[in-house]
mmCIF file of C-alpha atoms and ligand atoms in Angstrom:
data_model
loop_
_atom_site.group_PDB
_atom_site.id
_atom_site.type_symbol
_atom_site.label_atom_id
_atom_site.label_comp_id
_atom_site.label_asym_id
_atom_site.label_seq_id
_atom_site.Cartn_x
_atom_site.Cartn_y
_atom_site.Cartn_z
ATOM 1 C CA UNK A 957 26.701 -11.590 35.786
ATOM 2 C CA UNK A 958 29.086 -14.408 34.813
ATOM 3 C CA UNK A 959 28.682 -16.567 31.689
ATOM 4 C CA UNK A 960 27.999 -19.552 33.987
ATOM 5 C CA UNK A 961 25.144 -17.677 35.671
ATOM 6 C CA UNK A 962 23.800 -16.626 32.295
ATOM 7 C CA UNK A 963 23.980 -20.235 31.142
ATOM 8 C CA UNK A 964 21.861 -21.305 34.121
ATOM 9 C CA UNK A 965 19.289 -18.611 33.407
ATOM 10 C CA UNK A 966 18.998 -19.716 29.794
ATOM 11 C CA UNK A 967 16.993 -22.682 31.048
ATOM 12 C CA UNK A 968 14.181 -20.386 32.101
ATOM 13 C CA UNK A 969 14.481 -18.200 29.018
ATOM 14 C CA UNK A 970 15.823 -15.107 30.767
ATOM 15 C CA UNK A 971 19.392 -15.181 29.553
ATOM 16 C CA UNK A 972 18.472 -14.863 25.917
ATOM 17 C CA UNK A 973 16.447 -11.772 26.772
ATOM 18 C CA UNK A 974 19.296 -10.202 28.686
ATOM 19 C CA UNK A 975 21.831 -11.145 26.033
ATOM 20 C CA UNK A 976 19.469 -9.835 23.388
ATOM 21 C CA UNK A 977 19.093 -6.476 24.987
ATOM 22 C CA UNK A 978 22.882 -6.116 25.007
ATOM 23 C CA UNK A 979 22.757 -2.585 26.400
ATOM 24 C CA UNK A 980 20.462 -1.166 23.760
ATOM 25 C CA UNK A 981 22.114 -2.833 20.779
ATOM 26 C CA UNK A 982 20.357 -2.155 17.470
ATOM 27 C CA UNK A 983 20.099 -4.617 14.599
ATOM 28 C CA UNK A 984 21.919 -3.369 11.494
ATOM 29 C CA UNK A 985 19.820 -3.752 8.341
ATOM 30 C CA UNK A 986 21.188 -4.008 4.825
ATOM 31 C CA UNK A 987 18.650 -2.942 2.159
ATOM 32 C CA UNK A 988 18.639 -5.220 -0.874
ATOM 33 C CA UNK A 989 17.015 -3.268 -3.709
ATOM 34 C CA UNK A 990 16.466 0.477 -3.698
ATOM 35 C CA UNK A 991 12.988 0.735 -5.196
ATOM 36 C CA UNK A 992 9.722 2.240 -3.973
ATOM 37 C CA UNK A 993 9.069 0.117 -0.890
ATOM 38 C CA UNK A 994 12.591 0.398 0.452
ATOM 39 C CA UNK A 995 13.296 4.053 -0.470
ATOM 40 C CA UNK A 996 9.887 5.544 0.321
ATOM 41 C CA UNK A 997 8.816 3.450 3.309
ATOM 42 C CA UNK A 998 11.305 1.057 4.939
ATOM 43 C CA UNK A 999 14.423 3.251 4.924
ATOM 44 C CA UNK A 1000 12.575 6.351 6.245
ATOM 45 C CA UNK A 1001 11.126 4.125 8.993
ATOM 46 C CA UNK A 1002 14.631 3.221 10.162
ATOM 47 C CA UNK A 1003 15.146 6.838 11.270
ATOM 48 C CA UNK A 1004 12.809 6.304 14.218
ATOM 49 C CA UNK A 1005 13.173 2.611 15.062
ATOM 50 C CA UNK A 1006 14.278 1.593 18.534
ATOM 51 C CA UNK A 1007 15.963 -1.740 17.856
ATOM 52 C CA UNK A 1008 16.975 -1.302 14.210
ATOM 53 C CA UNK A 1009 19.160 0.928 12.098
ATOM 54 C CA UNK A 1010 20.276 1.216 8.483
ATOM 55 C CA UNK A 1011 23.855 0.060 7.985
ATOM 56 C CA UNK A 1012 24.255 -1.019 4.346
ATOM 57 C CA UNK A 1013 22.810 -0.950 0.835
ATOM 58 C CA UNK A 1014 22.775 -3.384 -2.085
ATOM 59 C CA UNK A 1015 21.933 -1.869 -5.450
ATOM 60 C CA UNK A 1016 22.593 -2.229 -9.152
ATOM 61 C CA UNK A 1017 22.802 1.564 -9.375
ATOM 62 C CA UNK A 1018 25.972 2.783 -7.654
ATOM 63 C CA UNK A 1019 25.081 6.480 -8.061
ATOM 64 C CA UNK A 1020 21.673 6.009 -6.424
ATOM 65 C CA UNK A 1021 23.241 4.028 -3.580
ATOM 66 C CA UNK A 1022 25.960 6.659 -3.008
ATOM 67 C CA UNK A 1023 23.337 9.403 -2.818
ATOM 68 C CA UNK A 1024 21.323 7.377 -0.345
ATOM 69 C CA UNK A 1025 24.436 6.530 1.706
ATOM 70 C CA UNK A 1026 25.357 10.226 1.938
ATOM 71 C CA UNK A 1027 21.818 11.101 2.991
ATOM 72 C CA UNK A 1028 21.835 8.491 5.771
ATOM 73 C CA UNK A 1029 25.435 8.919 6.875
ATOM 74 C CA UNK A 1030 26.613 5.492 5.685
ATOM 75 C CA UNK A 1031 30.196 4.793 4.679
ATOM 76 C CA UNK A 1032 30.645 3.939 0.964
ATOM 77 C CA UNK A 1033 32.351 0.732 2.083
ATOM 78 C CA UNK A 1034 28.878 -0.435 3.110
ATOM 79 C CA UNK A 1035 27.532 -0.233 -0.455
ATOM 80 C CA UNK A 1036 27.377 -3.560 -2.305
ATOM 81 C CA UNK A 1037 26.332 -4.606 -5.798
ATOM 82 C CA UNK A 1038 24.328 -7.715 -6.731
ATOM 83 C CA UNK A 1039 27.627 -9.262 -7.874
ATOM 84 C CA UNK A 1040 29.647 -8.762 -4.664
ATOM 85 C CA UNK A 1041 26.621 -9.341 -2.366
ATOM 86 C CA UNK A 1042 28.347 -12.315 -0.666
ATOM 87 C CA UNK A 1043 30.893 -9.887 0.817
ATOM 88 C CA UNK A 1044 28.236 -8.817 3.355
ATOM 89 C CA UNK A 1045 29.417 -11.914 5.246
ATOM 90 C CA UNK A 1046 32.506 -9.979 6.355
ATOM 91 C CA UNK A 1047 30.617 -6.902 7.531
ATOM 92 C CA UNK A 1048 29.819 -7.064 11.236
ATOM 93 C CA UNK A 1049 27.607 -3.982 10.977
ATOM 94 C CA UNK A 1050 25.079 -6.080 9.038
ATOM 95 C CA UNK A 1051 22.885 -8.409 11.104
ATOM 96 C CA UNK A 1052 19.952 -8.739 8.712
ATOM 97 C CA UNK A 1053 18.971 -8.041 5.134
ATOM 98 C CA UNK A 1054 15.658 -6.642 3.912
ATOM 99 C CA UNK A 1055 14.847 -8.062 0.473
ATOM 100 C CA UNK A 1056 12.829 -5.552 -1.581
ATOM 101 C CA UNK A 1057 13.464 -6.909 -5.067
ATOM 102 C CA UNK A 1058 11.025 -8.157 -7.732
ATOM 103 C CA UNK A 1059 9.230 -11.326 -6.568
ATOM 104 C CA UNK A 1060 11.253 -13.907 -8.479
ATOM 105 C CA UNK A 1061 14.512 -12.603 -6.956
ATOM 106 C CA UNK A 1062 13.474 -13.050 -3.295
ATOM 107 C CA UNK A 1063 14.570 -16.699 -3.121
ATOM 108 C CA UNK A 1064 18.050 -16.213 -4.561
ATOM 109 C CA UNK A 1065 18.868 -13.188 -2.388
ATOM 110 C CA UNK A 1066 17.456 -14.836 0.743
ATOM 111 C CA UNK A 1067 19.507 -17.976 0.236
ATOM 112 C CA UNK A 1068 22.692 -16.016 -0.523
ATOM 113 C CA UNK A 1069 22.134 -13.903 2.619
ATOM 114 C CA UNK A 1070 21.580 -16.952 4.811
ATOM 115 C CA UNK A 1071 24.787 -18.498 3.464
ATOM 116 C CA UNK A 1072 26.540 -15.221 4.345
ATOM 117 C CA UNK A 1073 25.289 -15.654 7.919
ATOM 118 C CA UNK A 1074 22.623 -12.929 7.877
ATOM 119 C CA UNK A 1075 19.008 -12.975 9.075
ATOM 120 C CA UNK A 1076 16.411 -12.282 6.380
ATOM 121 C CA UNK A 1077 13.275 -10.155 6.221
ATOM 122 C CA UNK A 1078 11.845 -10.810 2.753
ATOM 123 C CA UNK A 1079 9.056 -8.913 1.071
ATOM 124 C CA UNK A 1080 5.885 -10.703 0.032
ATOM 125 C CA UNK A 1081 5.131 -12.762 -1.954
ATOM 126 C CA UNK A 1082 7.848 -14.922 -0.472
ATOM 127 C CA UNK A 1083 8.780 -16.451 -3.844
ATOM 128 C CA UNK A 1084 7.420 -17.402 -7.222
ATOM 129 C CA UNK A 1085 7.264 -21.152 -6.590
ATOM 130 C CA UNK A 1086 6.601 -23.512 -3.712
ATOM 131 C CA UNK A 1087 9.992 -25.140 -4.307
ATOM 132 C CA UNK A 1088 11.748 -21.775 -3.913
ATOM 133 C CA UNK A 1089 9.837 -21.052 -0.694
ATOM 134 C CA UNK A 1090 10.861 -24.436 0.728
ATOM 135 C CA UNK A 1091 14.488 -23.752 -0.278
ATOM 136 C CA UNK A 1092 14.378 -20.368 1.511
ATOM 137 C CA UNK A 1093 13.086 -21.936 4.736
ATOM 138 C CA UNK A 1094 15.671 -24.727 4.509
ATOM 139 C CA UNK A 1095 18.589 -22.363 3.805
ATOM 140 C CA UNK A 1096 17.767 -20.166 6.811
ATOM 141 C CA UNK A 1097 17.306 -23.201 9.062
ATOM 142 C CA UNK A 1098 20.598 -24.689 7.921
ATOM 143 C CA UNK A 1099 22.414 -21.407 8.581
ATOM 144 C CA UNK A 1100 20.577 -20.994 11.898
ATOM 145 C CA UNK A 1101 19.327 -17.595 10.753
ATOM 146 C CA UNK A 1102 15.820 -16.172 11.163
ATOM 147 C CA UNK A 1103 13.490 -15.682 8.229
ATOM 148 C CA UNK A 1104 10.460 -13.417 8.321
ATOM 149 C CA UNK A 1105 8.053 -12.536 5.518
ATOM 150 C CA UNK A 1106 7.000 -8.886 5.519
ATOM 151 C CA UNK A 1107 3.298 -9.382 6.276
ATOM 152 C CA UNK A 1108 3.069 -6.018 8.045
ATOM 153 C CA UNK A 1109 -0.750 -6.291 8.491
ATOM 154 C CA UNK A 1110 -0.220 -9.134 10.963
ATOM 155 C CA UNK A 1111 1.371 -6.568 13.308
ATOM 156 C CA UNK A 1112 -0.958 -3.636 12.573
ATOM 157 C CA UNK A 1113 -3.357 -2.480 15.366
ATOM 158 C CA UNK A 1114 -6.645 -2.397 13.381
ATOM 159 C CA UNK A 1115 -6.020 -5.852 11.924
ATOM 160 C CA UNK A 1116 -5.061 -7.145 15.384
ATOM 161 C CA UNK A 1117 -8.268 -5.653 16.818
ATOM 162 C CA UNK A 1118 -10.321 -7.402 14.081
ATOM 163 C CA UNK A 1119 -8.619 -10.721 14.904
ATOM 164 C CA UNK A 1120 -9.310 -10.167 18.613
ATOM 165 C CA UNK A 1121 -13.025 -9.458 18.055
ATOM 166 C CA UNK A 1122 -13.372 -12.760 16.204
ATOM 167 C CA UNK A 1123 -11.186 -14.667 18.660
ATOM 168 C CA UNK A 1124 -13.233 -13.353 21.642
ATOM 169 C CA UNK A 1125 -16.456 -14.488 19.939
ATOM 170 C CA UNK A 1126 -17.848 -10.938 19.809
ATOM 171 C CA UNK A 1127 -19.207 -11.429 16.283
ATOM 172 C CA UNK A 1128 -20.717 -14.791 17.216
ATOM 173 C CA UNK A 1129 -20.281 -17.647 14.785
ATOM 174 C CA UNK A 1130 -18.484 -16.407 11.664
ATOM 175 C CA UNK A 1131 -20.465 -17.174 8.517
ATOM 176 C CA UNK A 1132 -18.652 -15.421 5.671
ATOM 177 C CA UNK A 1133 -15.809 -13.088 4.702
ATOM 178 C CA UNK A 1134 -15.582 -10.825 1.673
ATOM 179 C CA UNK A 1135 -12.345 -9.148 0.682
ATOM 180 C CA UNK A 1136 -10.812 -7.296 -2.268
ATOM 181 C CA UNK A 1137 -7.579 -5.549 -3.177
ATOM 182 C CA UNK A 1138 -6.372 -4.223 -6.510
ATOM 183 C CA UNK A 1139 -5.126 -1.292 -8.542
ATOM 184 C CA UNK A 1140 -4.835 -0.145 -12.138
ATOM 185 C CA UNK A 1141 -1.283 -1.063 -13.078
ATOM 186 C CA UNK A 1142 0.900 1.384 -15.023
ATOM 187 C CA UNK A 1143 2.749 0.368 -18.161
ATOM 188 C CA UNK A 1144 6.379 -0.798 -18.040
ATOM 189 C CA UNK A 1145 6.085 -2.556 -14.696
ATOM 190 C CA UNK A 1146 8.030 -5.754 -13.921
ATOM 191 C CA UNK A 1147 4.913 -6.804 -11.967
ATOM 192 C CA UNK A 1148 3.030 -8.041 -15.040
ATOM 193 C CA UNK A 1149 5.905 -10.132 -16.402
ATOM 194 C CA UNK A 1150 6.038 -13.802 -15.476
ATOM 195 C CA UNK A 1151 9.835 -13.678 -15.289
ATOM 196 C CA UNK A 1152 9.866 -11.197 -12.384
ATOM 197 C CA UNK A 1153 6.310 -11.233 -11.022
ATOM 198 C CA UNK A 1154 5.678 -14.982 -11.270
ATOM 199 C CA UNK A 1155 1.966 -14.186 -11.635
ATOM 200 C CA UNK A 1156 -0.346 -11.179 -11.653
ATOM 201 C CA UNK A 1157 -2.352 -9.282 -9.023
ATOM 202 C CA UNK A 1158 -2.884 -12.397 -6.907
ATOM 203 C CA UNK A 1159 0.869 -12.507 -6.183
ATOM 204 C CA UNK A 1160 1.121 -8.790 -5.553
ATOM 205 C CA UNK A 1161 -2.065 -7.598 -3.830
ATOM 206 C CA UNK A 1162 -4.564 -10.486 -3.771
ATOM 207 C CA UNK A 1163 -2.150 -12.128 -1.331
ATOM 208 C CA UNK A 1164 -3.274 -9.584 1.301
ATOM 209 C CA UNK A 1165 -6.860 -10.886 1.168
ATOM 210 C CA UNK A 1166 -5.659 -14.494 1.203
ATOM 211 C CA UNK A 1167 -3.399 -13.918 4.200
ATOM 212 C CA UNK A 1168 -6.095 -11.902 6.029
ATOM 213 C CA UNK A 1169 -8.750 -14.620 5.691
ATOM 214 C CA UNK A 1170 -6.306 -17.105 7.191
ATOM 215 C CA UNK A 1171 -5.192 -14.904 10.086
ATOM 216 C CA UNK A 1172 -8.715 -13.729 10.880
ATOM 217 C CA UNK A 1173 -10.074 -17.258 11.152
ATOM 218 C CA UNK A 1174 -6.945 -18.987 12.443
ATOM 219 C CA UNK A 1175 -7.779 -21.890 10.113
ATOM 220 C CA UNK A 1176 -6.381 -23.220 6.860
ATOM 221 C CA UNK A 1177 -8.702 -23.491 3.829
ATOM 222 C CA UNK A 1178 -9.379 -27.000 2.583
ATOM 223 C CA UNK A 1179 -11.320 -26.191 -0.611
ATOM 224 C CA UNK A 1180 -10.376 -23.631 -3.224
ATOM 225 C CA UNK A 1181 -12.214 -22.451 -6.320
ATOM 226 C CA UNK A 1182 -10.989 -19.667 -8.558
ATOM 227 C CA UNK A 1183 -11.451 -18.028 -11.908
ATOM 228 C CA UNK A 1184 -9.301 -15.535 -13.834
ATOM 229 C CA UNK A 1185 -9.972 -13.244 -16.770
ATOM 230 C CA UNK A 1186 -8.501 -10.514 -18.949
ATOM 231 C CA UNK A 1187 -10.698 -7.578 -19.989
ATOM 232 C CA UNK A 1188 -8.103 -5.082 -21.239
ATOM 233 C CA UNK A 1189 -6.259 -6.599 -24.171
ATOM 234 C CA UNK A 1190 -3.745 -3.758 -24.268
ATOM 235 C CA UNK A 1191 -0.543 -5.744 -23.870
ATOM 236 C CA UNK A 1192 -0.286 -5.568 -20.069
ATOM 237 C CA UNK A 1193 -1.936 -8.930 -19.545
ATOM 238 C CA UNK A 1194 -0.280 -11.055 -22.202
ATOM 239 C CA UNK A 1195 1.566 -13.068 -19.527
ATOM 240 C CA UNK A 1196 -0.471 -12.783 -16.313
ATOM 241 C CA UNK A 1197 -4.107 -12.502 -15.241
ATOM 242 C CA UNK A 1198 -5.807 -9.104 -15.013
ATOM 243 C CA UNK A 1199 -8.669 -10.161 -12.726
ATOM 244 C CA UNK A 1200 -8.885 -13.091 -10.385
ATOM 245 C CA UNK A 1201 -11.659 -14.172 -8.066
ATOM 246 C CA UNK A 1202 -11.196 -16.934 -5.499
ATOM 247 C CA UNK A 1203 -13.190 -18.592 -2.759
ATOM 248 C CA UNK A 1204 -11.686 -20.385 0.199
ATOM 249 C CA UNK A 1205 -13.705 -22.883 2.233
ATOM 250 C CA UNK A 1206 -12.461 -23.419 5.779
ATOM 251 C CA UNK A 1207 -13.010 -26.469 8.021
ATOM 252 C CA UNK A 1208 -15.476 -24.442 10.169
ATOM 253 C CA UNK A 1209 -17.628 -24.014 7.039
ATOM 254 C CA UNK A 1210 -16.788 -20.336 6.559
ATOM 255 C CA UNK A 1211 -16.484 -19.408 2.896
ATOM 256 C CA UNK A 1212 -14.344 -16.396 2.027
ATOM 257 C CA UNK A 1213 -14.846 -14.680 -1.340
ATOM 258 C CA UNK A 1214 -11.996 -12.531 -2.628
ATOM 259 C CA UNK A 1215 -11.296 -10.446 -5.717
ATOM 260 C CA UNK A 1216 -8.084 -8.968 -6.993
ATOM 261 C CA UNK A 1217 -7.214 -6.946 -10.081
ATOM 262 C CA UNK A 1218 -4.591 -4.986 -11.986
ATOM 263 C CA UNK A 1219 -7.346 -3.410 -14.114
ATOM 264 C CA UNK A 1220 -8.900 -0.796 -11.824
ATOM 265 C CA UNK A 1221 -8.604 0.778 -8.425
ATOM 266 C CA UNK A 1222 -10.126 -1.730 -5.975
ATOM 267 C CA UNK A 1223 -9.671 -0.375 -2.420
ATOM 268 C CA UNK A 1224 -8.336 -3.038 -0.059
ATOM 269 C CA UNK A 1225 -10.940 -4.118 2.479
ATOM 270 C CA UNK A 1226 -12.463 -7.056 4.311
ATOM 271 C CA UNK A 1227 -15.910 -7.520 5.767
ATOM 272 C CA UNK A 1228 -16.655 -10.301 8.226
ATOM 273 C CA UNK A 1229 -20.219 -11.479 8.853
ATOM 274 C CA UNK A 1230 -21.016 -13.289 12.094
ATOM 275 C CA UNK A 1231 -24.177 -14.501 13.817
ATOM 276 C CA UNK A 1232 -24.021 -11.577 16.280
ATOM 277 C CA UNK A 1233 -22.814 -8.830 13.956
ATOM 278 C CA UNK A 1234 -20.436 -7.678 11.249
ATOM 279 C CA UNK A 1235 -17.230 -5.673 10.931
ATOM 280 C CA UNK A 1236 -15.591 -3.931 8.018
ATOM 281 C CA UNK A 1237 -11.970 -2.830 7.789
ATOM 282 C CA UNK A 1238 -11.208 -0.308 5.045
ATOM 283 C CA UNK A 1239 -8.544 0.483 4.190
ATOM 284 C CA UNK A 1240 -7.361 -2.872 5.459
ATOM 285 C CA UNK A 1241 -3.998 -3.219 3.741
ATOM 286 C CA UNK A 1242 -2.741 0.336 3.022
ATOM 287 C CA UNK A 1243 0.112 2.107 4.750
ATOM 288 C CA UNK A 1244 -2.106 4.272 6.968
ATOM 289 C CA UNK A 1245 -5.682 5.347 7.684
ATOM 290 C CA UNK A 1246 -7.048 1.916 8.691
ATOM 291 C CA UNK A 1247 -10.639 2.275 9.800
ATOM 292 C CA UNK A 1248 -12.652 -0.440 11.520
ATOM 293 C CA UNK A 1249 -16.429 -0.099 11.532
ATOM 294 C CA UNK A 1250 -19.129 -2.566 12.454
ATOM 295 C CA UNK A 1251 -22.178 -3.420 14.463
ATOM 296 C CA UNK A 1252 -22.561 -6.086 17.111
ATOM 297 C CA UNK A 1253 -26.047 -6.886 18.516
ATOM 298 C CA UNK A 1254 -26.812 -4.843 21.630
ATOM 299 C CA UNK A 1255 -23.531 -2.868 21.392
ATOM 300 C CA UNK A 1256 -22.722 0.669 20.265
ATOM 301 C CA UNK A 1257 -21.534 0.850 16.655
ATOM 302 C CA UNK A 1258 -17.833 0.114 16.102
ATOM 303 C CA UNK A 1259 -16.102 3.155 14.623
ATOM 304 C CA UNK A 1260 -12.357 2.960 15.230
ATOM 305 C CA UNK A 1261 -10.061 4.943 12.955
ATOM 306 C CA UNK A 1262 -6.313 4.494 13.335
ATOM 307 C CA UNK A 1263 -4.461 7.794 13.325
ATOM 308 C CA UNK A 1264 -0.839 6.666 12.995
ATOM 309 C CA UNK A 1265 0.861 7.623 9.740
ATOM 310 C CA UNK A 1266 3.236 6.030 7.287
ATOM 311 C CA UNK A 1267 5.942 4.759 7.938
ATOM 312 C CA UNK A 1268 4.556 3.470 11.285
ATOM 313 C CA UNK A 1269 3.908 -0.023 9.806
ATOM 314 C CA UNK A 1270 7.516 -0.303 8.737
ATOM 315 C CA UNK A 1271 8.880 0.963 12.072
ATOM 316 C CA UNK A 1272 6.872 -1.788 13.778
ATOM 317 C CA UNK A 1273 7.909 -4.430 11.264
ATOM 318 C CA UNK A 1274 11.634 -3.601 11.401
ATOM 319 C CA UNK A 1275 11.652 -3.478 15.195
ATOM 320 C CA UNK A 1276 9.595 -6.666 15.539
ATOM 321 C CA UNK A 1277 12.111 -8.622 13.481
ATOM 322 C CA UNK A 1278 15.013 -6.932 15.295
ATOM 323 C CA UNK A 1279 13.544 -7.936 18.661
ATOM 324 C CA UNK A 1280 13.106 -11.498 17.395
ATOM 325 C CA UNK A 1281 16.805 -11.567 16.531
ATOM 326 C CA UNK A 1282 17.926 -9.904 19.770
ATOM 327 C CA UNK A 1283 15.753 -12.070 22.000
ATOM 328 C CA UNK A 1284 15.872 -15.246 19.902
ATOM 329 C CA UNK A 1285 12.109 -15.299 19.356
ATOM 330 C CA UNK A 1286 10.030 -16.646 16.463
ATOM 331 C CA UNK A 1287 8.833 -13.862 14.117
ATOM 332 C CA UNK A 1288 5.069 -13.269 13.821
ATOM 333 C CA UNK A 1289 5.238 -14.357 10.178
ATOM 334 C CA UNK A 1290 8.129 -16.788 9.730
ATOM 335 C CA UNK A 1291 9.105 -18.375 6.412
ATOM 336 C CA UNK A 1292 6.632 -21.208 7.004
ATOM 337 C CA UNK A 1293 3.792 -18.640 6.936
ATOM 338 C CA UNK A 1294 4.896 -17.384 3.525
ATOM 339 C CA UNK A 1295 5.204 -20.996 2.357
ATOM 340 C CA UNK A 1296 1.585 -21.719 3.362
ATOM 341 C CA UNK A 1297 0.442 -18.809 1.195
ATOM 342 C CA UNK A 1298 2.591 -19.976 -1.706
ATOM 343 C CA UNK A 1299 0.994 -23.443 -1.582
ATOM 344 C CA UNK A 1300 -2.470 -21.827 -1.598
ATOM 345 C CA UNK A 1301 -1.534 -19.431 -4.422
ATOM 346 C CA UNK A 1302 -0.368 -22.435 -6.434
ATOM 347 C CA UNK A 1303 -3.740 -24.130 -5.791
ATOM 348 C CA UNK A 1304 -5.669 -20.965 -6.741
ATOM 349 C CA UNK A 1305 -3.806 -20.697 -10.050
ATOM 350 C CA UNK A 1306 -4.362 -24.400 -10.693
ATOM 351 C CA UNK A 1307 -8.090 -23.937 -10.123
ATOM 352 C CA UNK A 1308 -8.055 -21.172 -12.806
ATOM 353 C CA UNK A 1309 -6.166 -23.384 -15.233
ATOM 354 C CA UNK A 1310 -3.100 -21.136 -14.827
ATOM 355 C CA UNK A 1311 0.399 -21.859 -13.620
ATOM 356 C CA UNK A 1312 2.261 -20.171 -10.784
ATOM 357 C CA UNK A 1313 5.814 -19.169 -11.553
ATOM 358 C CA UNK A 1314 8.241 -17.681 -13.977
ATOM 359 C CA UNK A 1315 8.046 -20.409 -16.654
HETATM 360 P P1 NAD B 361 10.241 -1.418 -7.421
HETATM 361 O O1 NAD B 361 10.113 -1.749 -8.847
HETATM 362 O O2 NAD B 361 9.919 -0.027 -6.989
HETATM 363 O O3 NAD B 361 11.726 -1.751 -6.898
HETATM 364 C C1 NAD B 361 12.394 -2.946 -7.250
HETATM 365 C C2 NAD B 361 13.880 -2.815 -6.955
HETATM 366 O O4 NAD B 361 14.527 -3.980 -7.468
HETATM 367 C C3 NAD B 361 14.552 -1.620 -7.619
HETATM 368 O O5 NAD B 361 15.543 -1.119 -6.757
HETATM 369 C C4 NAD B 361 15.207 -2.230 -8.849
HETATM 370 O O6 NAD B 361 16.321 -1.490 -9.313
HETATM 371 C C5 NAD B 361 15.626 -3.581 -8.311
HETATM 372 N N1 NAD B 361 15.858 -4.602 -9.338
HETATM 373 C C6 NAD B 361 16.894 -5.439 -9.366
HETATM 374 N N2 NAD B 361 16.854 -6.223 -10.432
HETATM 375 C C7 NAD B 361 15.771 -5.869 -11.110
HETATM 376 C C8 NAD B 361 15.196 -6.321 -12.322
HETATM 377 N N3 NAD B 361 15.731 -7.317 -13.050
HETATM 378 N N4 NAD B 361 14.064 -5.724 -12.742
HETATM 379 C C9 NAD B 361 13.470 -4.751 -12.019
HETATM 380 N N5 NAD B 361 13.983 -4.283 -10.845
HETATM 381 C C10 NAD B 361 15.123 -4.830 -10.415
HETATM 382 O O7 NAD B 361 9.349 -2.464 -6.626
HETATM 383 P P2 NAD B 361 8.680 -2.295 -5.184
HETATM 384 O O8 NAD B 361 7.320 -1.748 -5.323
HETATM 385 O O9 NAD B 361 9.617 -1.646 -4.262
HETATM 386 O O10 NAD B 361 8.484 -3.855 -4.795
HETATM 387 C C11 NAD B 361 9.563 -4.662 -4.360
HETATM 388 C C12 NAD B 361 9.018 -5.855 -3.578
HETATM 389 O O11 NAD B 361 8.325 -5.366 -2.435
HETATM 390 C C13 NAD B 361 7.995 -6.705 -4.339
HETATM 391 O O12 NAD B 361 8.202 -8.056 -4.066
HETATM 392 C C14 NAD B 361 6.656 -6.262 -3.817
HETATM 393 O O13 NAD B 361 5.685 -7.289 -3.834
HETATM 394 C C15 NAD B 361 7.001 -5.870 -2.402
HETATM 395 N N6 NAD B 361 6.133 -4.801 -1.874
HETATM 396 C C16 NAD B 361 5.633 -4.932 -0.632
HETATM 397 C C17 NAD B 361 4.824 -3.956 -0.102
HETATM 398 C C18 NAD B 361 4.315 -4.052 1.313
HETATM 399 O O14 NAD B 361 3.539 -3.213 1.718
HETATM 400 N N7 NAD B 361 4.755 -5.043 2.050
HETATM 401 C C19 NAD B 361 4.494 -2.831 -0.863
HETATM 402 C C20 NAD B 361 5.046 -2.703 -2.138
HETATM 403 C C21 NAD B 361 5.867 -3.699 -2.629
#
């Protein structure tokens, strides 16, 4: 097919698909940060992805990166430090970066990647301020690069099934949602410092409940009330909240009540109550074992466990973003989606009398 013919087809959206497929081309990912989420989940996922592969590493620990490179058959020339990160611009094997750094570093490393001409998949929370989130969206737009926030639950089958049940009206008129997500945080974690976390459990795990309420209802909350507290005065919560409870009121009238904590194990779940029945997803936000239960009037009980295992979520996430790049499609959770959550997180903190951010 000639370029001219391809150009004509672009008008009906076919050329981009054909160009994207480029005879089975895979998107080369550069990992930025070699911590738990990248080493234990995302990188192992790239062994079985269809449209994605691991091509480079960015780390502050050269020895760790060299070990990882040897394990995955990467050339040492594809190892970068935080200082020479900009040099990724000259590496054609890198199409996209995956940012798996502490929260307050997501903005800087996204913007530097966009300027280097790379697409960006950033971990949640997108940033530690609304201004940073806006700057990330703007930088990727200006560089004509794609930006996705790693909201893996938006691609996960049990969560998609829950959305579908609501969307199809199976639960009737939705009246209320309850959700929770938390864990007992270990000592010496960057997560409970304002400088790197930007906030406490709301930023880290409460964000799952917030995002879920929005994607389940397909509406944006217009009223927010929240309260935060510290119970364990053991030094971990000198800078951020330990417990936070928030309610979101949506234009339909649905009120969602959510809790998050760093003080105890609080299994991630949501329960949706409708006029014709209820459903409960638990775990809702983990890496595997999602289980949807429920009861709809006149129907057999819902009992739908998901059997796929970790790192299936990350295989799906990496390949989804890769396909978006290859076929020039909008990601399921673009930067604007992360920005909406950041605005709401800012409002939740304000309602508690707290401040979002590193200051
Ligand atoms: P981690 O502490 O295990 O890893 C952080 C990485 O950042 C390490 O490689 C560390 O060396 C590096 N780093 C660079 N500068 C640092 C600094 N000044 N202080 C501390 N570390 C520094 O963290 P993680 O659990 O992998 O989380 C990373 C990001 O991924 C966070 O934003 C977190 O919210 C997100 N996350 C997402 C999921 C998910 O399911 N989507 C799960 C866990 C974490």
